[in-house]
PDB file of C-alpha atoms and ligand atoms in Angstrom:
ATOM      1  CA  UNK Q   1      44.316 151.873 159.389  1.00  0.00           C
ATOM      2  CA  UNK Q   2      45.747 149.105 156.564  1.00  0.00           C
ATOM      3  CA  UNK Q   3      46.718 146.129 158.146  1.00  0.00           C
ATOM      4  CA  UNK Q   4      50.156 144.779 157.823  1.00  0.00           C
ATOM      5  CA  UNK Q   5      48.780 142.625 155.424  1.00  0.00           C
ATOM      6  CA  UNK Q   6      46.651 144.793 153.339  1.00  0.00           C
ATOM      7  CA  UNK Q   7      50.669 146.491 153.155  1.00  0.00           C
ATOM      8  CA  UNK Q   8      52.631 143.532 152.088  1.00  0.00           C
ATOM      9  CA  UNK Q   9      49.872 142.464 149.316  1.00  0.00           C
ATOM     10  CA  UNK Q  10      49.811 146.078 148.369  1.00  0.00           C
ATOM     11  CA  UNK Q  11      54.010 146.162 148.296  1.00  0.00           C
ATOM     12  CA  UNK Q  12      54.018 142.593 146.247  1.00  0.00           C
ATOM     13  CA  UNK Q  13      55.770 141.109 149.121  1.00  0.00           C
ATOM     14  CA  UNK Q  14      54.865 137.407 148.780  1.00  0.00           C
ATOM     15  CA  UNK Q  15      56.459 135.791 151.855  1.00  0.00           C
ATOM     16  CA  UNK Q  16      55.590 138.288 153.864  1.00  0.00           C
ATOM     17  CA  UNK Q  17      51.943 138.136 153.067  1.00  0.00           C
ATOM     18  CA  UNK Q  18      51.778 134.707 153.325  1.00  0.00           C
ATOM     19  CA  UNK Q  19      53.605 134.827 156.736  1.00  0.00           C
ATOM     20  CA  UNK Q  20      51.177 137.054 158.160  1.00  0.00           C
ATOM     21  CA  UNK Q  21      48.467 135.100 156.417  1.00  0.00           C
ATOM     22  CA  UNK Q  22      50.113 131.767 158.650  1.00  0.00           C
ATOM     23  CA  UNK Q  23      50.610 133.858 161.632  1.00  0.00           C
ATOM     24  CA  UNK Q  24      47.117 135.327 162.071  1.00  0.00           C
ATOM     25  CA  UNK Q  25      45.538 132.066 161.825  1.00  0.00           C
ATOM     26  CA  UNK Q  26      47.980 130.403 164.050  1.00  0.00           C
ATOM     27  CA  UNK Q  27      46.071 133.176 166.432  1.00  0.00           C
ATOM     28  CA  UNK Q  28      42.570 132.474 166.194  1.00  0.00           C
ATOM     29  CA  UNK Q  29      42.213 135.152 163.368  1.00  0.00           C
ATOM     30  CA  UNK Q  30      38.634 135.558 161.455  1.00  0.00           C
ATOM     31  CA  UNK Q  31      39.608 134.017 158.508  1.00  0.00           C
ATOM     32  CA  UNK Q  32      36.745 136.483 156.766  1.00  0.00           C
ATOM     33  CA  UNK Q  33      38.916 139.173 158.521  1.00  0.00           C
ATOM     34  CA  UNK Q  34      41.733 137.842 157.049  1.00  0.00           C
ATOM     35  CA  UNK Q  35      40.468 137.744 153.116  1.00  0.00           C
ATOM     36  CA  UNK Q  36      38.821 140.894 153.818  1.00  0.00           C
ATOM     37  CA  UNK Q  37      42.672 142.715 154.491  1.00  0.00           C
ATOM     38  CA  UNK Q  38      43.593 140.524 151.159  1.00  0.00           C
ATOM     39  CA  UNK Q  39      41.061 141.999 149.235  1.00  0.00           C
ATOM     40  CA  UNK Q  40      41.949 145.093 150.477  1.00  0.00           C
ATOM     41  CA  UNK Q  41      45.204 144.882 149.155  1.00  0.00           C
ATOM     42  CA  UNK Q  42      44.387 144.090 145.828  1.00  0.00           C
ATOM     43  CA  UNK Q  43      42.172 147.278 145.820  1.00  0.00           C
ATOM     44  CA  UNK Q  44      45.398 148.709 146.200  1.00  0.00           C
ATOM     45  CA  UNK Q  45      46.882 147.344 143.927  1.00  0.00           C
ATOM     46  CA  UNK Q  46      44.662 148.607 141.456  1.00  0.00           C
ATOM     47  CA  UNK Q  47      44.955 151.797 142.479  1.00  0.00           C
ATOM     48  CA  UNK Q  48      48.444 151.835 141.621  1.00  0.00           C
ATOM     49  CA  UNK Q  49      47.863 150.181 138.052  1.00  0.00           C
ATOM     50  CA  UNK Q  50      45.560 152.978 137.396  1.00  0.00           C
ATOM     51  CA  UNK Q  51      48.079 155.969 138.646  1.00  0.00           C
ATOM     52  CA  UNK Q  52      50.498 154.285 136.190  1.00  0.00           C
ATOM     53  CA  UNK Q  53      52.898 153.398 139.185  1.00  0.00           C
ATOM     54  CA  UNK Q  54      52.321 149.701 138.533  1.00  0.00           C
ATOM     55  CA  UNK Q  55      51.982 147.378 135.203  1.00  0.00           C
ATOM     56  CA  UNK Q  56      50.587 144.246 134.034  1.00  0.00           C
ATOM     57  CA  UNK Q  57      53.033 142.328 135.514  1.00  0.00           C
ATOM     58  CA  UNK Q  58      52.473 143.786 139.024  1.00  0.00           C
ATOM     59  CA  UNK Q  59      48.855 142.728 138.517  1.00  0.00           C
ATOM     60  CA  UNK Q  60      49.800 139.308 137.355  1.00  0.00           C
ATOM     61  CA  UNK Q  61      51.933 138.968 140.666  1.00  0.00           C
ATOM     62  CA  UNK Q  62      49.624 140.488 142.998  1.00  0.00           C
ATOM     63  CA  UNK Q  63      47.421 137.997 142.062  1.00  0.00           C
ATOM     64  CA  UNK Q  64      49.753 134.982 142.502  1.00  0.00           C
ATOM     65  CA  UNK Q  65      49.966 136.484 145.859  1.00  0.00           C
ATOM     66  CA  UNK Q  66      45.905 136.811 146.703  1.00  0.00           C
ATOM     67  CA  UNK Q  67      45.794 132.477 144.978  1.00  0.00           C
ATOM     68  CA  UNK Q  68      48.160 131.800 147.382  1.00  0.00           C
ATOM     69  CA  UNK Q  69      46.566 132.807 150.618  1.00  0.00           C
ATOM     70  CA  UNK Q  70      43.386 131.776 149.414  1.00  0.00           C
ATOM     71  CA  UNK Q  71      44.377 128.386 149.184  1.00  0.00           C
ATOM     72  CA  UNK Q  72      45.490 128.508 152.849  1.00  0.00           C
ATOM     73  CA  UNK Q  73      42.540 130.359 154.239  1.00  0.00           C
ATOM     74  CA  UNK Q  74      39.880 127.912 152.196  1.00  0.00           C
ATOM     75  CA  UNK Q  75      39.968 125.164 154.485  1.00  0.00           C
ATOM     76  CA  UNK Q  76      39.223 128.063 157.780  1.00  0.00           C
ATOM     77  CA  UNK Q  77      36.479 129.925 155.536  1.00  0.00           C
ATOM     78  CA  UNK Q  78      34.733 126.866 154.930  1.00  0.00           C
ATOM     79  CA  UNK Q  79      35.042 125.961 158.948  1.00  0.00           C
ATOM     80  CA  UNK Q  80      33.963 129.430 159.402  1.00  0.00           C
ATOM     81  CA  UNK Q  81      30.412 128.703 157.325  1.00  0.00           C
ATOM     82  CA  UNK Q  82      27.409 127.614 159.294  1.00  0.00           C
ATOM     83  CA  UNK Q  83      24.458 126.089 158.241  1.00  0.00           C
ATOM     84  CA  UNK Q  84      22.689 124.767 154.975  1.00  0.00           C
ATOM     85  CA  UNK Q  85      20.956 125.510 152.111  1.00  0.00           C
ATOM     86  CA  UNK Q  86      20.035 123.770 148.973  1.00  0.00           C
ATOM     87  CA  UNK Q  87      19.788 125.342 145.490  1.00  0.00           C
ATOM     88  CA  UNK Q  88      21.419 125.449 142.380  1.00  0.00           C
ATOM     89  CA  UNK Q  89      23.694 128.520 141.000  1.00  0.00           C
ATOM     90  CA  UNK Q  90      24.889 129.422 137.626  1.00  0.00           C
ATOM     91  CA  UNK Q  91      28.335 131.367 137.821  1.00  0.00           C
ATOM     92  CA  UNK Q  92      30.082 133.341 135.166  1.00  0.00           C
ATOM     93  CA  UNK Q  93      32.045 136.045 134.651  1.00  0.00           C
ATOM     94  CA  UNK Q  94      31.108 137.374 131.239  1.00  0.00           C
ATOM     95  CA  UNK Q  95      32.598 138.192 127.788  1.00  0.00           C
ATOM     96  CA  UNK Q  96      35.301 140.817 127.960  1.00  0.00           C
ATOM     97  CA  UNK Q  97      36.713 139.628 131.413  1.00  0.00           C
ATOM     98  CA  UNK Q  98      38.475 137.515 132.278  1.00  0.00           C
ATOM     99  CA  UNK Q  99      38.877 138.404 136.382  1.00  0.00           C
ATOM    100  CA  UNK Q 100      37.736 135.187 138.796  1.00  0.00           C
ATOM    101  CA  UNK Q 101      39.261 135.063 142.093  1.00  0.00           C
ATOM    102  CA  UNK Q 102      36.426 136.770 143.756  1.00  0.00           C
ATOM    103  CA  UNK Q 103      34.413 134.215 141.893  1.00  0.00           C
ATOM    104  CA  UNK Q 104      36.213 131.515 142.568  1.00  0.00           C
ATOM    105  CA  UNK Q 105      35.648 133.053 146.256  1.00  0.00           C
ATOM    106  CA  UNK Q 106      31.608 132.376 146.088  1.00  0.00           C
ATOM    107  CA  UNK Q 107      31.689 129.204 144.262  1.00  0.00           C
ATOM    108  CA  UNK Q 108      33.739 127.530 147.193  1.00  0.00           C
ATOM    109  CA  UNK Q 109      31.607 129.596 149.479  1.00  0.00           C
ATOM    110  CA  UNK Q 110      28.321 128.360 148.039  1.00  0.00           C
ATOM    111  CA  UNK Q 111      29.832 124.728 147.641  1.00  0.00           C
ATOM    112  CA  UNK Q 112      30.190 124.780 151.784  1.00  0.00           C
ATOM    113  CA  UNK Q 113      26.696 125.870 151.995  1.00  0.00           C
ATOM    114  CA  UNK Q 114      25.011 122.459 149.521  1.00  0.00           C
ATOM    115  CA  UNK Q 115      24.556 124.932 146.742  1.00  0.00           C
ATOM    116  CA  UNK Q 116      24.734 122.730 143.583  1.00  0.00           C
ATOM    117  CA  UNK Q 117      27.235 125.084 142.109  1.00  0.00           C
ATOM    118  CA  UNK Q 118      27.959 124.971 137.863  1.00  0.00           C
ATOM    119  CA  UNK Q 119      30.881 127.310 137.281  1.00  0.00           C
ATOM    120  CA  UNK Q 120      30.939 128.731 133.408  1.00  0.00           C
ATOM    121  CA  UNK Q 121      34.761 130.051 134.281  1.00  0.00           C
ATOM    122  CA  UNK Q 122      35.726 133.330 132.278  1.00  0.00           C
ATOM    123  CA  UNK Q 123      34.668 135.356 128.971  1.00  0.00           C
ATOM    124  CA  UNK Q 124      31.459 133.475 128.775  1.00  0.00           C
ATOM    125  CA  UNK Q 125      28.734 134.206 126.067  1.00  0.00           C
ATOM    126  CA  UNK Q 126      25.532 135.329 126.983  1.00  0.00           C
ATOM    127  CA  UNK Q 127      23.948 132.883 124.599  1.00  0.00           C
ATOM    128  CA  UNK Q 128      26.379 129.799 126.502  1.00  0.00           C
ATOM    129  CA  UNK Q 129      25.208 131.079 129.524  1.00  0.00           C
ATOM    130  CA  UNK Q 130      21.637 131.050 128.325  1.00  0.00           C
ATOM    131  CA  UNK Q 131      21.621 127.481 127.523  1.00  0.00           C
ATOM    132  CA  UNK Q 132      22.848 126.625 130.960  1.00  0.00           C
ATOM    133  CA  UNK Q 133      20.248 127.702 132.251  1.00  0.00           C
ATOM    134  CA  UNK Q 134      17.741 126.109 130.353  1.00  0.00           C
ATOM    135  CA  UNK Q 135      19.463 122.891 130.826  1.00  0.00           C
ATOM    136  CA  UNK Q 136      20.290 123.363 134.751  1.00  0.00           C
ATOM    137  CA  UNK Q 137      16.862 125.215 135.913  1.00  0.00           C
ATOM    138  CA  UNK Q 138      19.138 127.257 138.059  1.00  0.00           C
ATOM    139  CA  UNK Q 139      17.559 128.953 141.274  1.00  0.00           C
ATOM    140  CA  UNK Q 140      20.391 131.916 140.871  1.00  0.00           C
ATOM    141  CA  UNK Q 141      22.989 133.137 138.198  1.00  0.00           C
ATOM    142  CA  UNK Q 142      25.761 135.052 139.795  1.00  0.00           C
ATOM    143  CA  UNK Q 143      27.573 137.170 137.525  1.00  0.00           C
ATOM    144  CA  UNK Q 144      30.814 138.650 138.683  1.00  0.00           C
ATOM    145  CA  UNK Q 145      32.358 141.749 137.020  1.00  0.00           C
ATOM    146  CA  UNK Q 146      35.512 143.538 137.540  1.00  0.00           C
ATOM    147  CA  UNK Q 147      36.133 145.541 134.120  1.00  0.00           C
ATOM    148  CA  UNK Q 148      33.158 147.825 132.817  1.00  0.00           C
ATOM    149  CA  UNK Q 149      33.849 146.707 129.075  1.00  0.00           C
ATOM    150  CA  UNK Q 150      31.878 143.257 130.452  1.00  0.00           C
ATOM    151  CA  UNK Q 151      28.737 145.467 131.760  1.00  0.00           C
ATOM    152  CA  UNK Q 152      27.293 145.144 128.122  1.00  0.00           C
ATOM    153  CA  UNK Q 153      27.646 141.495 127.614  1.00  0.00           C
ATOM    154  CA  UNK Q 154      25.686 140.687 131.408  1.00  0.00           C
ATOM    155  CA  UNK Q 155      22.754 143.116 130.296  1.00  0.00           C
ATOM    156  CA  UNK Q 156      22.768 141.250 127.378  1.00  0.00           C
ATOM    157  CA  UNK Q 157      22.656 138.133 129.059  1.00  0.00           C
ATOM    158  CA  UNK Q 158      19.954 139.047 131.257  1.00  0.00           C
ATOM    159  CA  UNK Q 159      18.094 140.727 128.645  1.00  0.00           C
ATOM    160  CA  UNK Q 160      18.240 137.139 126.802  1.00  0.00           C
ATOM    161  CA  UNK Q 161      17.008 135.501 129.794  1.00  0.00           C
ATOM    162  CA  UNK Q 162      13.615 137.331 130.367  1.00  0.00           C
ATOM    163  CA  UNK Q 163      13.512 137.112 125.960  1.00  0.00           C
ATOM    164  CA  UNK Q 164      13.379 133.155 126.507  1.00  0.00           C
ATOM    165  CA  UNK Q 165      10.980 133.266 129.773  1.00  0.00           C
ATOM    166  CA  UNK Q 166      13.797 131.650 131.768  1.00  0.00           C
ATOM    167  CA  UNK Q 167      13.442 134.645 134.261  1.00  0.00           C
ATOM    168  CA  UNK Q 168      10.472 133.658 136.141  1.00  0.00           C
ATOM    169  CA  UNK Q 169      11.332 132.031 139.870  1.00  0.00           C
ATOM    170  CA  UNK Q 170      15.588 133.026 138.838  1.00  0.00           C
ATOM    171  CA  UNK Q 171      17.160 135.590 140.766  1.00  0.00           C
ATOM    172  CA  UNK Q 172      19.914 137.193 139.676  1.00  0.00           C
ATOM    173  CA  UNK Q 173      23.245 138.569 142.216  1.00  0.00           C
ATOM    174  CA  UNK Q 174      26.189 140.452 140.327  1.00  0.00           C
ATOM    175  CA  UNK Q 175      29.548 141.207 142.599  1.00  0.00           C
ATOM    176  CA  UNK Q 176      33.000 142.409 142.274  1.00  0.00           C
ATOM    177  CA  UNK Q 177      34.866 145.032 142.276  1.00  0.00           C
ATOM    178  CA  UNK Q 178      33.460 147.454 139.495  1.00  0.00           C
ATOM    179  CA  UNK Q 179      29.481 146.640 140.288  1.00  0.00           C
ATOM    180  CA  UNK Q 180      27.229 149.150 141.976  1.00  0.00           C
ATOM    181  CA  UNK Q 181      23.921 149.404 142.527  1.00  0.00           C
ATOM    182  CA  UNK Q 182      23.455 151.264 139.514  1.00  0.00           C
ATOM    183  CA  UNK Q 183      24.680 148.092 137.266  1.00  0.00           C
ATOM    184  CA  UNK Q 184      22.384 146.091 139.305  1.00  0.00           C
ATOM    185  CA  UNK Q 185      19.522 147.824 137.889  1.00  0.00           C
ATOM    186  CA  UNK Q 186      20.694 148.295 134.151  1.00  0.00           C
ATOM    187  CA  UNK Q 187      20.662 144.833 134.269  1.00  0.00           C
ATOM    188  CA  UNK Q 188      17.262 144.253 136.229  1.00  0.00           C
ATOM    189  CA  UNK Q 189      19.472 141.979 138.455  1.00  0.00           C
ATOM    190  CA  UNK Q 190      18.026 141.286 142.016  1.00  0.00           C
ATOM    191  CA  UNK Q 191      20.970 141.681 144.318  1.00  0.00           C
ATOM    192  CA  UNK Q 192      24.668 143.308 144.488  1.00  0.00           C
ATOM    193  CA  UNK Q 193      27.482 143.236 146.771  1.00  0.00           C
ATOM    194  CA  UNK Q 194      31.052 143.670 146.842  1.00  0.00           C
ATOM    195  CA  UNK Q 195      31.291 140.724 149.413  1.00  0.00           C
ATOM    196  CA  UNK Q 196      31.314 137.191 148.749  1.00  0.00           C
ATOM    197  CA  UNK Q 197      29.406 136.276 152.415  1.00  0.00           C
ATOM    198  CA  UNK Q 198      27.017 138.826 151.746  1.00  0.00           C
ATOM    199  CA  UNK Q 199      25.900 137.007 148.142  1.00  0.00           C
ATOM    200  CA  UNK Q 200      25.653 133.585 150.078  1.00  0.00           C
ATOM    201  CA  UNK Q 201      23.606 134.942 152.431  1.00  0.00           C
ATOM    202  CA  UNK Q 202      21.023 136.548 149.990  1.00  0.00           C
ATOM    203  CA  UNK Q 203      21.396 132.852 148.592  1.00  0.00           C
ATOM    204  CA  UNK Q 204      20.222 130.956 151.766  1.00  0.00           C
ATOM    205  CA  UNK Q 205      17.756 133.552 153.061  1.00  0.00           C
ATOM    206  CA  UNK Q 206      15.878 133.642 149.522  1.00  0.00           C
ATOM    207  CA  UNK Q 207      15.514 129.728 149.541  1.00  0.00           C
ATOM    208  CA  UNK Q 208      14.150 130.140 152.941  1.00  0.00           C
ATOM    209  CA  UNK Q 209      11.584 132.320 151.974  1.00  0.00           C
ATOM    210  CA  UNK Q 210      11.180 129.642 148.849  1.00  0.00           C
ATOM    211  CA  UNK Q 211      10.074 126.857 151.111  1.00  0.00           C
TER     212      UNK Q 211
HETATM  213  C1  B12 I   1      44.171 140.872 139.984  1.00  0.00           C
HETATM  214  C2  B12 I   1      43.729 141.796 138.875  1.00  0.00           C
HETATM  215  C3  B12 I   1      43.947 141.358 137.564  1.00  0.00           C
HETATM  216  C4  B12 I   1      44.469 139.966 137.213  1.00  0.00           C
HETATM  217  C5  B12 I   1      43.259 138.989 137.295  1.00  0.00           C
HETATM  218  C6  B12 I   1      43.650 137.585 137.714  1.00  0.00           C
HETATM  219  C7  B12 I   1      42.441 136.709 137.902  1.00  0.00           C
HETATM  220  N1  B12 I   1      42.645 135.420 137.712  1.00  0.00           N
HETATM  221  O1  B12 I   1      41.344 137.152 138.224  1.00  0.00           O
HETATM  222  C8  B12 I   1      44.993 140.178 135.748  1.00  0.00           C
HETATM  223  C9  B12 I   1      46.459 140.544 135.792  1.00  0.00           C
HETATM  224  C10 B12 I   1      44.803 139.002 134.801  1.00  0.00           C
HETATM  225  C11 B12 I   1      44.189 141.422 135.335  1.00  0.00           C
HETATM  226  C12 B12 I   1      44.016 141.797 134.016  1.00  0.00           C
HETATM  227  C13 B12 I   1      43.412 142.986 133.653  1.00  0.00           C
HETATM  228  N2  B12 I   1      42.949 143.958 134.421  1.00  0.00           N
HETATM  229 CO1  B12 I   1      42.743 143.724 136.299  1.00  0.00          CO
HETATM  230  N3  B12 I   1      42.735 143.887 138.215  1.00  0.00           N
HETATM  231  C14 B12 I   1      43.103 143.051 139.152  1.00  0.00           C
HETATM  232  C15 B12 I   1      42.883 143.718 140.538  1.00  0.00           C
HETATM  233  C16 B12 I   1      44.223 144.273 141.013  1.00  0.00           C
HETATM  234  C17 B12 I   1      42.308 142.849 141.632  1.00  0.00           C
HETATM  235  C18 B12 I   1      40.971 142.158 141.308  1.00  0.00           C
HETATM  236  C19 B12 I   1      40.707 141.081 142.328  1.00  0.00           C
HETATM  237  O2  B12 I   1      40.875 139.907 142.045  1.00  0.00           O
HETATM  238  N4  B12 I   1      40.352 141.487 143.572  1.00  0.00           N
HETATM  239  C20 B12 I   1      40.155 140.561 144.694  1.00  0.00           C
HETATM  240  C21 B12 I   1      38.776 139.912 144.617  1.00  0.00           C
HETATM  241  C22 B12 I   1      38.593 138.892 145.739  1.00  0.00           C
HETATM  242  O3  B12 I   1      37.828 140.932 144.771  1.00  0.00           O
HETATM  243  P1  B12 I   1      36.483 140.954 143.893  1.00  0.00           P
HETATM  244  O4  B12 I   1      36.697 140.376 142.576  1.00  0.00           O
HETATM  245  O5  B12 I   1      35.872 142.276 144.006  1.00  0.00           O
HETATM  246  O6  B12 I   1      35.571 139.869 144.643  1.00  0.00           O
HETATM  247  C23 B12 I   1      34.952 140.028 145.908  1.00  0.00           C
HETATM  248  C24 B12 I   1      33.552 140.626 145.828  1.00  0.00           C
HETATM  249  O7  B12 I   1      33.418 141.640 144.875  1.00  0.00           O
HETATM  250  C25 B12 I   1      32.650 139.455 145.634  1.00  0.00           C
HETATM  251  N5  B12 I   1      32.310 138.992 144.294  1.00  0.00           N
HETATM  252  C26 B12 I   1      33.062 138.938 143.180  1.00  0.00           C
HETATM  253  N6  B12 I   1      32.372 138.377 142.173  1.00  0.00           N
HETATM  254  C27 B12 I   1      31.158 138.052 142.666  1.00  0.00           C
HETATM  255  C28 B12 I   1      30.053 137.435 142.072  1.00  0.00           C
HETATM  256  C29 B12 I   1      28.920 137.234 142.809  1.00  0.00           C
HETATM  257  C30 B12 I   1      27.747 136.548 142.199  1.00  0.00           C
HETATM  258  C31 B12 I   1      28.868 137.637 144.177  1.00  0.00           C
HETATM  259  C32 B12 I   1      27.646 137.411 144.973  1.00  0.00           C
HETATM  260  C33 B12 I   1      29.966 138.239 144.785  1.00  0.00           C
HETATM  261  C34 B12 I   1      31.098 138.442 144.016  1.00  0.00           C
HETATM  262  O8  B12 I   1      33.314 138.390 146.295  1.00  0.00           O
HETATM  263  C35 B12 I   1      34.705 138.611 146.403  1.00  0.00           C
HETATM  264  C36 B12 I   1      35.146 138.391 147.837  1.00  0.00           C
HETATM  265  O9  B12 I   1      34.391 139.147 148.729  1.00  0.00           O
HETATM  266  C37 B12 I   1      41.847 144.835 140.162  1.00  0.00           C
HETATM  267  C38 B12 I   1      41.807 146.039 141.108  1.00  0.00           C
HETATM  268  C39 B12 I   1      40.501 146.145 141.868  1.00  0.00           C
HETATM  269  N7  B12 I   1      40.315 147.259 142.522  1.00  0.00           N
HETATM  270  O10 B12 I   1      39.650 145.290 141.897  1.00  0.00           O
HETATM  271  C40 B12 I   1      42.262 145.171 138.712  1.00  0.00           C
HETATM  272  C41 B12 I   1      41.201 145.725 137.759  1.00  0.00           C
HETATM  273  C42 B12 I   1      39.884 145.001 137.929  1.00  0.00           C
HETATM  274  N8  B12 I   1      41.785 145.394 136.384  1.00  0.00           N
HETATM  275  C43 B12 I   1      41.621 146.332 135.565  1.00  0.00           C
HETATM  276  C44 B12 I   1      42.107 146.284 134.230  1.00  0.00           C
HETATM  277  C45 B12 I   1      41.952 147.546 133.415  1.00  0.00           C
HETATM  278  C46 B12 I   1      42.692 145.104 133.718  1.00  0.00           C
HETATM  279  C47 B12 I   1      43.208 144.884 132.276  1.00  0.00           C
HETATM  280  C48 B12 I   1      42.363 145.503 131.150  1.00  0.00           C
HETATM  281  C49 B12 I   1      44.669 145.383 132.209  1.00  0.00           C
HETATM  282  C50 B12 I   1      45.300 145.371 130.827  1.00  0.00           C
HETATM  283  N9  B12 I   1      45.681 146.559 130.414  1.00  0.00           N
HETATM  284  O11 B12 I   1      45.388 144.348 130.201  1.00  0.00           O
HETATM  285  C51 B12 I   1      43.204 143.339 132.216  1.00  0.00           C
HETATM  286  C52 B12 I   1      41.785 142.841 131.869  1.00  0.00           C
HETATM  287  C53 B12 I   1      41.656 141.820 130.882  1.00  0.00           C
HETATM  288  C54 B12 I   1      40.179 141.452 130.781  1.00  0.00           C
HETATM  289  N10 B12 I   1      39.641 141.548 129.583  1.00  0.00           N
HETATM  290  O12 B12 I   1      39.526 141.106 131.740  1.00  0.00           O
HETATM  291  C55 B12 I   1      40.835 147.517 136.124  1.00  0.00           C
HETATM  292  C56 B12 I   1      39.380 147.582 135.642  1.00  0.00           C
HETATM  293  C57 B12 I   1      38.941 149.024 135.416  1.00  0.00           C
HETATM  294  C58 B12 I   1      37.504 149.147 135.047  1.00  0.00           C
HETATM  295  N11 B12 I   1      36.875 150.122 135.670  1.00  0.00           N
HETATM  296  O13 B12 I   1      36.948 148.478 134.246  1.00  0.00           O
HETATM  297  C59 B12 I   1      41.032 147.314 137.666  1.00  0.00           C
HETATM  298  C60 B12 I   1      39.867 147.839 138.528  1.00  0.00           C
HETATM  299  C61 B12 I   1      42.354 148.039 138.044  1.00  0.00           C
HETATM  300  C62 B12 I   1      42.249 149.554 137.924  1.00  0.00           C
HETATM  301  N12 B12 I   1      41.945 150.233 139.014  1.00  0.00           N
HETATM  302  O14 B12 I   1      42.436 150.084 136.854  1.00  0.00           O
HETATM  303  N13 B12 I   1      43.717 142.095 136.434  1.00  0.00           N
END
């Protein structure tokens, strides 16, 4: 069953989100829990955009919305982390979209856990990405994708990378919303998820299994 707060995200009903956002802290609430029900409700929200019930500008606002409780919930997600890791990650989210909160989600994630985090921000060129990772000697690139016109421009990307011989010892993740298992292959990535934790987890356990 939604949560009131998956409802309230889903109805574009700002205070009210971020009420219940306040209140289920205030309660001991999983603040994973918590951006999990958020999440949810943007789901929603794009299920409307897609019937035609909403527009643009009810994207634009949901999102507002999702910034919002994200800023409150950081500080309890990063409480909420255990352990550390060391390593150094390349994110992007690549030409033709421009989508990052669920980025934005793994960088601060990954920044919690000592990950040396370099953040390329939006519509990013394979070939810019490319020459981060010469320069950086990354031990990931995380590319997040949330429209299928981007799909193209990753497998170009990681086409590039094995071209240049920058693919050896670099694992690749891909998450968000649009990105199955299936993408994960056309791209010869090494790992997909449609949750933040999960990707930071891959992260840690693979430099384990480094040392
Ligand atoms: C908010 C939103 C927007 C906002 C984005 C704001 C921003 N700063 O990001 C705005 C209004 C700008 C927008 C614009 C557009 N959008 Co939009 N948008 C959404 C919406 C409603 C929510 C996306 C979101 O942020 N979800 C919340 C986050 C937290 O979830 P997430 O990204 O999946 O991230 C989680 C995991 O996947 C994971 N993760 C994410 N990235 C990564 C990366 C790695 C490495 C790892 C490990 C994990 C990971 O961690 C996160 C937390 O667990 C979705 C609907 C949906 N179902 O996703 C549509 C959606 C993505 N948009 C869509 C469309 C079509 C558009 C537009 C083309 C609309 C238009 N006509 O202009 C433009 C795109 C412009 C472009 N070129 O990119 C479609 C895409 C359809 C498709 N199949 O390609 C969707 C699916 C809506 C729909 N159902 O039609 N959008």
């Amino acid at each position: 069953m939604a949560s009131d707060l998956e409802l309230h995200i889903e109805k574009l009903e700002r205070d009210e989100a971020i009420a219940s956002v306040n209140q289920r802290l205030a309660g001991d609430g999983d603040p994973v829990a918590i951006l999990a029900d958020c999440r949810a409700g943007m789901t929603n929200v794009g299920e409307l955009f897609q019937q035609g019930d909403y527009y643009l500008a009810e994207l634009l606002l949901s999102a507002e919305i999702f910034k919002e409780a994200v800023k409150i919930l950081e500080p309890h997600l990063i409480g909420s982390q255990q352990g550390a890791a060391r390593g150094k990650i390349i994110l992007a989210t690549m030409r033709g979209d421009i989508h990052d909160l669920g980025k934005n989600i793994v960088a601060t994630l990954l920044r919690v856990q000592s990950f040396e985090v370099y953040d390329l921000g939006v519509n990013v060129e394979p070939a810019e990405l490319v020459e981060k990772v010469k320069e950086v000697q990354p031990d990931f690139v995380g590319l997040s994708a949330l429209i299928t016109t981007s799909f193209d421009s990753a497998k170009e990307a990681a086409d590039l990378l094995v071209e240049k011989g920058l693919r050896q010892g670099l694992k690749i993740l891909v998450g968000g919303g649009v990105t199955t298992p299936t993408f994960r292959d056309y791209i010869g990535a090494d790992f997909q998820t449609l949750d933040a934790t999960a990707g930071v987890d891959y992260c840690i356990e693979s430099m384990r299994v480094a040392v």
